[in-house]
């Protein structure tokens, strides 16, 4: 007969064995799941990095291609400007009417602009917006009158700008009488057009005006047409650096005939906001 407090040998060990086994199995399963999850996350992140790297390489290649296209476009643009300069020189060489009566150089083949250089006894009538080349009394007279229509604005295709008539007279009999005579040359140009913002004010007027007047070192008279009242006021400091004299508004220059030894009609824009070195 056994006592109530007597423990049967081996009963406690048999009851705890299955529980311990289950705990070990659960811990192994969780560890395996965690390992698989870490491997999965690693693979996903690696693939994303590869994809991003590949996309970056593609983007880099695209930028290199775009940069190459831009460089090629810039080179083509420079080549085009050089071609136009060559054409301009050829045109100038073939468009000179010169002898003792004076000289007219008409340049119409510029990409943006056209100009006319008139040397000799040159008379400007602001009311008629005309420039006359008068032959000297000792010079050989032309058999007939010749005329050119010049767009004085730097963009010759812009509408709304009144053209200047340049006339080579056959003799001095029909020439207008000078009311004011100058010893310095003049540059005749127009405002209007696309002006009214800083880009076109500089690109279309001020930079071409600098190109036309820089050789005179301030000893040049500016003749302006199609002007806006605000323009000479707004850019007075710049104009003062280009000329030593007040700008003449031809639109308000009634009953005056101004005479010069040389007049440049129109200004030449070589490129957008730029100058081609000569």
Coordinates of C-alpha atoms in Angstrom, one line a residue, residues 69 172 216 242:
X69 CA 22.4 67.1 -79.8
X172 CA 21.8 117.9 -107.5
X216 CA 32.8 105.9 -84.0
X242 CA 27.2 105.1 -77.4

